[in-house]
Coordinates of C-alpha atoms and ligand atoms in Angstrom, one line a residue:
X1 CA 104.3 187.4 104.8
X2 CA 102.5 185.1 102.4
X3 CA 104.1 182.8 99.9
X4 CA 102.4 184.3 96.9
X5 CA 104.4 187.4 97.4
X6 CA 107.5 185.2 97.7
X7 CA 106.7 183.4 94.5
X8 CA 106.1 186.7 92.7
X9 CA 109.2 188.1 94.2
X10 CA 111.4 185.2 93.3
X11 CA 110.1 185.3 89.7
X12 CA 110.7 189.1 89.6
X13 CA 114.3 188.7 90.9
X14 CA 115.1 186.0 88.4
X15 CA 113.7 188.1 85.6
X16 CA 115.6 191.1 86.8
X17 CA 118.8 189.0 86.9
X18 CA 118.3 188.1 83.3
X19 CA 117.8 191.7 82.4
X20 CA 120.7 193.0 84.4
X21 CA 123.2 190.2 85.3
X22 CA 125.9 192.7 86.1
X23 CA 124.3 194.2 89.2
X24 CA 122.5 191.0 90.1
X25 CA 125.5 189.2 91.5
X26 CA 126.3 191.9 94.1
X27 CA 123.0 193.3 95.1
X28 CA 120.0 191.1 94.4
X29 CA 120.9 188.2 96.7
X30 CA 120.3 190.3 99.8
X31 CA 116.7 191.2 99.1
X32 CA 113.5 189.8 100.5
X33 CA 109.8 190.6 99.7
X34 CA 107.8 192.5 102.2
X35 CA 104.3 193.0 100.8
X36 CA 102.3 193.3 97.7
X37 CA 99.6 195.9 97.9
X38 CA 97.7 198.1 95.5
X39 CA 99.9 197.4 92.6
X40 CA 103.1 198.0 94.6
X41 CA 105.6 195.2 95.4
X42 CA 107.7 196.3 98.4
X43 CA 111.1 194.8 98.7
X44 CA 113.2 194.9 101.8
X45 CA 116.9 195.8 101.6
X46 CA 119.5 195.2 104.4
X47 CA 120.7 198.9 104.5
X48 CA 120.2 202.4 103.1
X49 CA 123.1 202.0 100.8
X50 CA 121.4 199.1 99.0
X51 CA 118.1 201.0 98.8
X52 CA 119.9 204.0 97.2
X53 CA 121.8 201.9 94.8
X54 CA 118.8 199.9 93.6
X55 CA 116.7 203.0 93.3
X56 CA 119.2 204.6 91.0
X57 CA 120.3 201.6 89.0
X58 CA 117.7 199.0 89.1
X59 CA 114.3 200.6 89.5
X60 CA 113.4 200.3 85.9
X61 CA 114.7 196.7 85.6
X62 CA 112.5 195.6 88.5
X63 CA 109.4 197.4 87.3
X64 CA 109.8 195.9 83.9
X65 CA 110.3 192.4 85.4
X66 CA 107.3 192.8 87.6
X67 CA 105.1 194.0 84.7
X68 CA 106.3 191.3 82.4
X69 CA 105.6 188.5 84.9
X70 CA 102.2 189.6 86.1
X71 CA 101.0 191.3 83.0
X72 CA 99.9 194.2 85.2
X73 CA 101.1 197.7 85.8
X74 CA 102.9 196.7 89.0
X75 CA 105.8 198.8 90.3
X76 CA 108.5 198.0 92.9
X77 CA 109.6 200.0 95.9
X78 CA 112.8 199.4 97.8
X79 CA 112.8 199.9 101.5
X80 CA 115.4 199.6 104.2
X81 CA 114.2 196.7 106.4
X82 CA 117.0 195.0 108.1
X83 CA 114.9 192.6 110.1
X84 CA 113.0 191.2 107.2
X85 CA 116.0 191.1 105.0
X86 CA 117.8 188.9 107.5
X87 CA 115.0 186.5 108.3
X88 CA 114.7 183.7 105.7
X89 CA 111.5 181.7 105.3
X90 CA 110.9 178.3 103.8
X91 CA 108.4 177.8 101.0
X92 CA 105.6 175.4 101.7
X93 CA 104.0 175.7 98.3
X94 CA 105.1 172.8 96.2
X95 CA 103.8 174.4 93.0
X96 CA 104.9 175.1 89.5
X97 CA 102.1 177.8 89.4
X98 CA 103.1 181.3 90.3
X99 CA 100.3 182.6 92.5
X100 CA 98.8 185.7 90.9
X101 CA 98.8 188.6 93.4
X102 CA 95.5 189.9 92.1
X103 CA 93.7 186.6 92.3
X104 CA 92.5 186.9 95.8
X105 CA 89.0 186.5 97.5
X106 CA 89.1 190.2 98.1
X107 CA 89.4 190.9 94.4
X108 CA 86.7 188.4 93.4
X109 CA 83.3 190.0 92.7
X110 CA 80.5 187.8 93.9
X111 CA 77.2 187.7 92.0
X112 CA 74.4 185.2 91.4
X113 CA 76.5 183.5 88.7
X114 CA 79.3 182.5 91.0
X115 CA 78.0 182.8 94.5
X116 CA 77.9 179.1 95.3
X117 CA 81.3 178.5 93.8
X118 CA 82.8 181.4 95.7
X119 CA 81.1 180.3 99.0
X120 CA 82.4 176.7 98.6
X121 CA 85.9 177.9 97.9
X122 CA 85.8 180.1 101.0
X123 CA 84.5 177.2 103.1
X124 CA 87.2 174.8 101.9
X125 CA 89.9 177.3 102.5
X126 CA 88.7 177.8 106.0
X127 CA 88.5 174.1 106.9
X128 CA 90.3 172.1 104.3
X129 CA 89.4 168.4 104.2
X130 CA 86.3 168.9 106.3
X131 CA 83.5 170.5 104.3
X132 CA 83.4 169.6 100.7
X133 CA 85.8 167.0 99.5
X134 CA 86.5 166.9 96.7
X135 CA 85.4 170.4 95.6
X136 CA 84.8 170.3 91.8
X137 CA 84.3 173.7 90.1
X138 CA 83.2 173.9 86.5
X139 CA 82.2 176.4 83.9
X140 CA 83.3 177.8 80.6
X141 CA 86.5 179.6 80.0
X142 CA 87.2 183.0 81.5
X143 CA 84.6 182.9 84.3
X144 CA 86.9 182.8 87.2
X145 CA 87.8 179.2 88.0
X146 CA 91.5 179.8 88.0
X147 CA 91.1 183.0 90.0
X148 CA 89.2 181.1 92.7
X149 CA 91.8 178.4 92.9
X150 CA 94.6 180.9 93.4
X151 CA 92.5 182.6 96.1
X152 CA 92.0 179.3 97.9
X153 CA 95.7 178.5 97.7
X154 CA 96.8 182.0 98.9
X155 CA 94.3 181.8 101.8
X156 CA 95.5 178.4 102.9
X157 CA 99.1 179.5 102.8
X158 CA 98.3 182.5 105.0
X159 CA 96.2 180.7 107.5
X160 CA 97.7 177.2 107.8
X161 CA 101.3 177.8 108.6
X162 CA 102.2 174.2 108.4
X163 CA 100.2 172.9 105.5
X164 CA 101.9 171.6 102.4
X165 CA 100.0 172.4 99.2
X166 CA 100.3 171.2 95.7
X167 CA 98.8 173.5 93.1
X168 CA 99.2 172.8 89.5
X169 CA 97.5 172.6 86.1
X170 CA 96.5 169.2 84.9
X171 CA 99.0 169.4 82.1
X172 CA 101.7 170.0 84.7
X173 CA 100.5 167.0 86.6
X174 CA 100.6 164.8 83.5
X175 CA 104.0 166.1 82.5
X176 CA 105.5 165.4 85.9
X177 CA 104.0 161.9 85.8
X178 CA 105.5 161.2 82.4
X179 CA 108.9 162.5 83.3
X180 CA 108.8 160.4 86.6
X181 CA 108.2 157.3 84.5
X182 CA 110.9 158.3 82.0
X183 CA 113.4 158.7 84.9
X184 CA 112.2 155.6 86.7
X185 CA 111.2 157.6 89.7
X186 CA 107.6 156.8 90.2
X187 CA 108.1 156.4 93.9
X188 CA 109.4 160.0 94.1
X189 CA 106.4 161.2 92.2
X190 CA 104.0 159.4 94.5
X191 CA 105.8 160.7 97.6
X192 CA 105.5 164.2 96.3
X193 CA 101.8 164.0 95.5
X194 CA 100.5 161.8 98.2
X195 CA 102.1 163.6 101.2
X196 CA 100.4 166.9 100.9
X197 CA 97.5 168.5 102.9
X198 CA 95.8 169.8 99.8
X199 CA 96.0 169.3 96.1
X200 CA 94.6 171.8 93.7
X201 CA 94.5 170.9 90.0
X202 CA 93.3 173.3 87.4
X203 CA 91.6 172.2 84.2
X204 CA 91.3 168.5 85.1
X205 CA 89.5 167.9 81.8
X206 CA 92.9 167.5 80.2
X207 CA 93.1 164.1 81.8
X208 CA 90.9 162.8 79.0
X209 CA 92.6 160.3 76.7
X210 CA 95.5 160.1 79.2
X211 CA 94.8 156.6 80.4
X212 CA 98.0 156.1 82.4
X213 CA 97.8 159.4 84.1
X214 CA 94.1 158.8 85.0
X215 CA 95.2 155.5 86.6
X216 CA 97.9 157.3 88.6
X217 CA 95.6 160.2 89.5
X218 CA 93.0 157.6 90.7
X219 CA 95.5 156.3 93.3
X220 CA 96.7 159.8 94.3
X221 CA 93.0 160.8 94.8
X222 CA 92.3 157.7 96.9
X223 CA 95.3 158.1 99.1
X224 CA 94.6 161.8 99.8
X225 CA 90.9 161.3 100.2
X226 CA 91.3 158.5 102.6
X227 CA 93.6 160.6 104.7
X228 CA 91.2 163.5 104.9
X229 CA 93.3 165.7 102.7
X230 CA 91.6 168.4 100.6
X231 CA 91.2 167.9 96.9
X232 CA 90.1 170.8 94.6
X233 CA 89.6 170.4 90.9
X234 CA 88.4 172.7 88.1
X235 CA 87.1 171.8 84.7
X236 CA 85.3 173.2 81.7
X237 CA 82.5 170.7 82.1
X238 CA 80.8 168.3 84.5
X239 CA 82.8 165.2 85.4
X240 CA 80.4 163.1 83.4
X241 CA 80.8 165.3 80.4
X242 CA 84.6 165.0 80.2
X243 CA 85.2 162.7 77.3
X244 CA 86.8 159.3 78.0
X245 CA 87.2 160.0 81.7
X246 CA 87.2 156.6 83.5
X247 CA 83.9 155.9 85.3
X248 CA 85.6 155.5 88.7
X249 CA 87.0 159.0 88.4
X250 CA 83.7 160.5 87.2
X251 CA 82.1 159.0 90.3
X252 CA 84.8 160.1 92.7
X253 CA 84.8 163.7 91.3
X254 CA 81.2 163.9 92.3
X255 CA 81.6 162.6 95.9
X256 CA 81.9 166.0 97.4
X257 CA 80.4 169.2 96.0
X258 CA 80.2 169.9 92.3
X259 CA 79.5 173.5 91.6
X260 CA 79.0 175.5 88.5
X261 CA 80.1 179.0 87.5
X262 CA 77.7 180.7 85.0
X263 CA 78.4 183.8 82.8
X264 CA 78.0 186.9 85.0
X265 CA 75.0 189.1 84.8
X266 CA 75.2 192.7 83.6
X267 CA 75.5 194.1 87.2
X268 CA 78.2 191.7 88.1
X269 CA 80.1 192.6 84.9
X270 CA 79.9 196.3 85.8
X271 CA 81.2 195.6 89.2
X272 CA 84.1 193.5 87.8
X273 CA 85.1 196.2 85.3
X274 CA 85.2 198.7 88.2
X275 CA 87.2 196.4 90.3
X276 CA 89.7 195.7 87.6
X277 CA 90.1 199.3 86.7
X278 CA 90.7 200.1 90.3
X279 CA 93.3 197.4 90.6
X280 CA 95.2 198.8 87.7
X281 CA 94.9 202.4 89.0
X282 CA 92.6 203.4 86.1
X283 CA 89.8 205.8 86.8
X284 CA 86.6 205.2 84.9
X285 CA 83.1 206.7 85.2
X286 CA 80.0 204.6 85.8
X287 CA 79.0 205.4 82.3
X288 CA 82.1 203.9 80.8
X289 CA 81.9 200.8 83.1
X290 CA 78.3 200.3 82.0
X291 CA 79.3 200.7 78.4
X292 CA 82.1 198.1 78.6
X293 CA 79.8 195.6 80.4
X294 CA 77.2 196.0 77.7
X295 CA 79.6 195.6 75.0
X296 CA 81.5 192.6 76.3
X297 CA 79.1 189.9 77.4
X298 CA 80.8 186.6 76.7
X299 CA 83.4 186.3 79.5
X300 CA 85.5 188.2 81.9
X301 CA 88.7 188.0 80.1
X302 CA 87.0 190.1 77.4
X303 CA 86.1 192.7 79.9
X304 CA 89.7 193.0 80.9
X305 CA 90.8 193.2 77.3
X306 CA 88.4 196.0 76.7
X307 CA 89.8 197.9 79.6
X308 CA 93.3 197.4 78.3
X309 CA 92.4 198.7 74.9
X310 CA 90.7 201.8 76.4
X311 CA 93.7 202.4 78.6
X312 CA 96.1 202.0 75.7
X313 CA 94.2 204.4 73.5
X314 CA 94.0 206.9 76.3
X315 CA 97.7 206.8 76.8
X316 CA 98.7 206.9 73.2
X317 CA 96.3 209.8 72.4
X318 CA 96.8 211.5 75.8
X319 CA 93.0 211.9 76.1
X320 CA 90.9 211.4 79.2
X321 CA 88.9 208.2 79.5
X322 CA 85.4 209.2 78.7
X323 CA 82.5 207.5 76.8
X324 CA 83.6 208.7 73.4
X325 CA 87.1 207.4 73.9
X326 CA 85.7 204.1 75.1
X327 CA 83.6 203.9 72.0
X328 CA 86.6 204.7 69.8
X329 CA 88.6 202.0 71.5
X330 CA 85.9 199.3 71.3
X331 CA 83.9 200.1 68.2
X332 CA 85.0 198.1 65.1
X333 CA 86.7 200.0 62.3
X334 CA 87.4 202.9 64.5
X335 CA 90.2 204.9 62.9
X336 CA 92.0 205.2 66.2
X337 CA 92.1 201.5 66.8
X338 CA 93.1 200.6 63.2
X339 CA 96.6 201.8 63.9
X340 CA 97.0 199.3 66.7
X341 CA 98.1 195.8 66.2
X342 CA 95.7 193.1 67.4
X343 CA 96.3 189.6 68.4
X344 CA 94.4 188.5 65.3
X345 CA 96.9 190.3 63.1
X346 CA 99.7 188.4 64.7
X347 CA 97.9 185.1 64.5
X348 CA 97.1 185.6 60.8
X349 CA 100.7 186.3 59.9
X350 CA 102.1 183.5 62.1
X351 CA 99.6 180.8 60.9
X352 CA 100.3 181.8 57.3
X353 CA 104.0 181.6 57.8
X354 CA 104.0 178.2 59.4
X355 CA 101.1 176.8 57.4
X356 CA 99.0 175.9 60.5
X357 CA 95.4 176.7 61.5
X358 CA 94.2 178.8 64.4
X359 CA 92.4 175.8 65.8
X360 CA 95.7 174.0 66.0
X361 CA 97.2 176.8 68.0
X362 CA 94.2 176.8 70.3
X363 CA 94.2 173.0 70.6
X364 CA 96.2 171.1 73.2
X365 CA 98.5 169.6 70.6
X366 CA 102.1 169.4 71.7
X367 CA 103.9 168.6 68.5
X368 CA 106.7 171.0 67.8
X369 CA 105.2 172.0 64.5
X370 CA 102.3 173.4 66.5
X371 CA 104.0 174.5 69.8
X372 CA 106.6 176.7 68.0
X373 CA 104.1 178.9 66.1
X374 CA 101.9 179.0 69.2
X375 CA 104.8 180.3 71.3
X376 CA 105.8 182.7 68.6
X377 CA 102.3 184.2 68.7
X378 CA 102.5 184.6 72.4
X379 CA 105.9 186.2 72.2
X380 CA 104.9 188.6 69.4
X381 CA 101.7 189.5 71.1
X382 CA 103.6 190.3 74.3
X383 CA 106.0 192.5 72.4
X384 CA 103.7 194.2 69.9
X385 CA 100.5 194.7 71.8
X386 CA 99.5 195.9 75.2
X387 CA 97.5 192.8 76.1
X388 CA 98.1 191.1 79.4
X389 CA 99.5 187.6 79.7
X390 CA 95.9 186.4 80.5
X391 CA 94.5 188.0 77.5
X392 CA 97.1 186.5 75.2
X393 CA 96.5 183.1 76.7
X394 CA 92.8 183.6 76.2
X395 CA 93.2 184.0 72.5
X396 CA 95.4 180.9 72.2
X397 CA 93.1 178.3 73.7
X398 CA 92.5 179.7 77.2
X399 CA 96.1 179.1 78.4
X400 CA 97.0 180.6 81.7
X401 CA 99.4 183.4 82.3
X402 CA 102.3 181.2 83.4
X403 CA 102.2 179.3 80.2
X404 CA 102.4 182.5 78.2
X405 CA 105.2 183.8 80.4
X406 CA 107.2 180.6 79.9
X407 CA 106.6 180.7 76.1
X408 CA 107.9 184.3 76.0
X409 CA 110.9 183.4 78.0
X410 CA 111.7 180.5 75.8
X411 CA 111.5 182.5 72.6
X412 CA 113.4 185.3 74.1
X413 CA 116.3 182.9 74.9
X414 CA 116.1 181.4 71.4
X415 CA 116.1 184.9 69.8
X416 CA 119.4 185.7 71.5
X417 CA 121.1 182.3 70.7
X418 CA 119.7 181.4 67.3
X419 CA 120.2 183.6 64.3
X420 CA 117.7 181.8 62.2
X421 CA 114.9 182.3 64.8
X422 CA 115.8 185.9 65.1
X423 CA 115.5 186.4 61.4
X424 CA 112.1 184.7 61.4
X425 CA 110.9 187.0 64.3
X426 CA 112.1 190.1 62.5
X427 CA 110.4 189.0 59.3
X428 CA 107.1 188.2 61.0
X429 CA 107.2 191.5 63.0
X430 CA 107.7 193.4 59.8
X431 CA 104.8 191.7 58.2
X432 CA 102.5 192.2 61.2
X433 CA 103.3 195.9 61.4
X434 CA 102.7 196.4 57.7
X435 CA 99.4 194.5 57.7
X436 CA 96.2 196.6 57.6
X437 CA 94.5 196.0 61.0
X438 CA 91.7 193.5 61.2
X439 CA 90.4 194.8 64.5
Ligands
ADP1 P1 88.8 180.5 84.0 O1 89.9 179.8 84.8 O2 87.5 180.1 84.4 O3 89.0 180.4 82.5 P2 90.0 182.9 85.1 O4 90.0 182.6 86.5 O5 91.3 182.8 84.4 O6 88.9 182.1 84.3 O7 89.4 184.4 84.9 C1 89.6 185.2 83.8 C2 89.8 186.6 84.2 O8 88.6 187.1 84.8 C3 90.8 186.7 85.4 O9 91.6 187.9 85.2 C4 90.0 186.9 86.6 O10 90.6 187.6 87.6 C5 88.8 187.5 86.1 N1 87.6 187.2 86.9 C6 86.8 186.1 86.7 N2 85.7 186.2 87.5 C7 85.9 187.2 88.3 C8 85.2 187.8 89.4 N3 84.0 187.3 89.8 N4 85.7 189.0 89.9 C9 86.8 189.5 89.5 N5 87.5 189.0 88.5 C10 87.1 187.9 87.9
MG2 MG1 91.5 178.7 84.0

């Protein structure tokens, strides 16, 4: 069993608890994850009684939880597996990132644009600390950096039973560092980050203008590097192009292998569309895959968005997915699409209400006057559109699916505890639903 299933499982169970606290107390504690495969999360129960009960009472709760967390059409199956259910295992992943079950090497389509990046990630996950150290991946948004990092992490967890791995976003690193300083526990922080076998940090470009964190990361880096521990970083640009990154970090980031991911070629895009459709259990013809790949050239997140739109249109109109439906779903001003709410509709209404600009929402600003409308957009997009967590994050400055998930959870809590927020959400939702579509 791999830890990424465990992470997904524990998130699903906590979500299910929130949805159904009544049954949670008695039944949910005895469950353990078995396997995640082909869009199905299998969960072991200690006996038939539990299987029956959960099938009857909690199937929908768990499916909903799994779908909300992953942003994919995942469903849950309960099985009687006494042995698994009684064997507890201990997590080795010290990570605030939930490993995405679909972000594996097997699901990564290799083409000329990413061949080197893929090969170096595979090499590093086979022999961490021994081939390329550090490994530095860079490329623009939506080209698969985060996917590859998840794949390395999952692979390490599966193959290195005793390795301790830290996997986090740069923002999470900075936040942990800041709170360690606030709590006067720098030693604890250093222990946590310097005693691992591998550290994986996504979007390291956010270290810019963070002088103190850069200093701390410099020492973390040296300590790990000198002990032969693997360091993997991703960024949107070359180390030397990250603004105000200290020279000594720029040079260290280039000590190992620096590898770029380019935008995918047409053929690679076609293959990716097919792979994604397959993962979601959607059947599409070659013609439709070709059409999507021609239409969406900028990045891969867009390809996934297109697939979601097509699927949504097919399910609302009950029509088969053929080229004419794909055209309807993706052409601008299509009458079929105009009835659907787009993320832009949501962003328009929210930015107007709060008097902020889209660029603020997409920026890294953390002032509450910006974070609240940003999180509102995520929450509303989650509830009013069929976009996945990744797609929503993509529209709001390329944030990852966990960030969107946390934002949705936060607003969900607020809505149930704060009358005023609830009133704002209702008002904004009404406005959004009555706006003529911009898509
Ligand atoms: P980045 O971190 O570079 O912004 P992501 O890793 O988040 O990009 O990728 C965006 C989406 O595109 C993800 O859903 C990811 O699975 C998908 N993706 C990117 N590259 C590939 C690929 N080569 N094969 C399959 N999916 C890919
Ligand atoms: Mg990313």
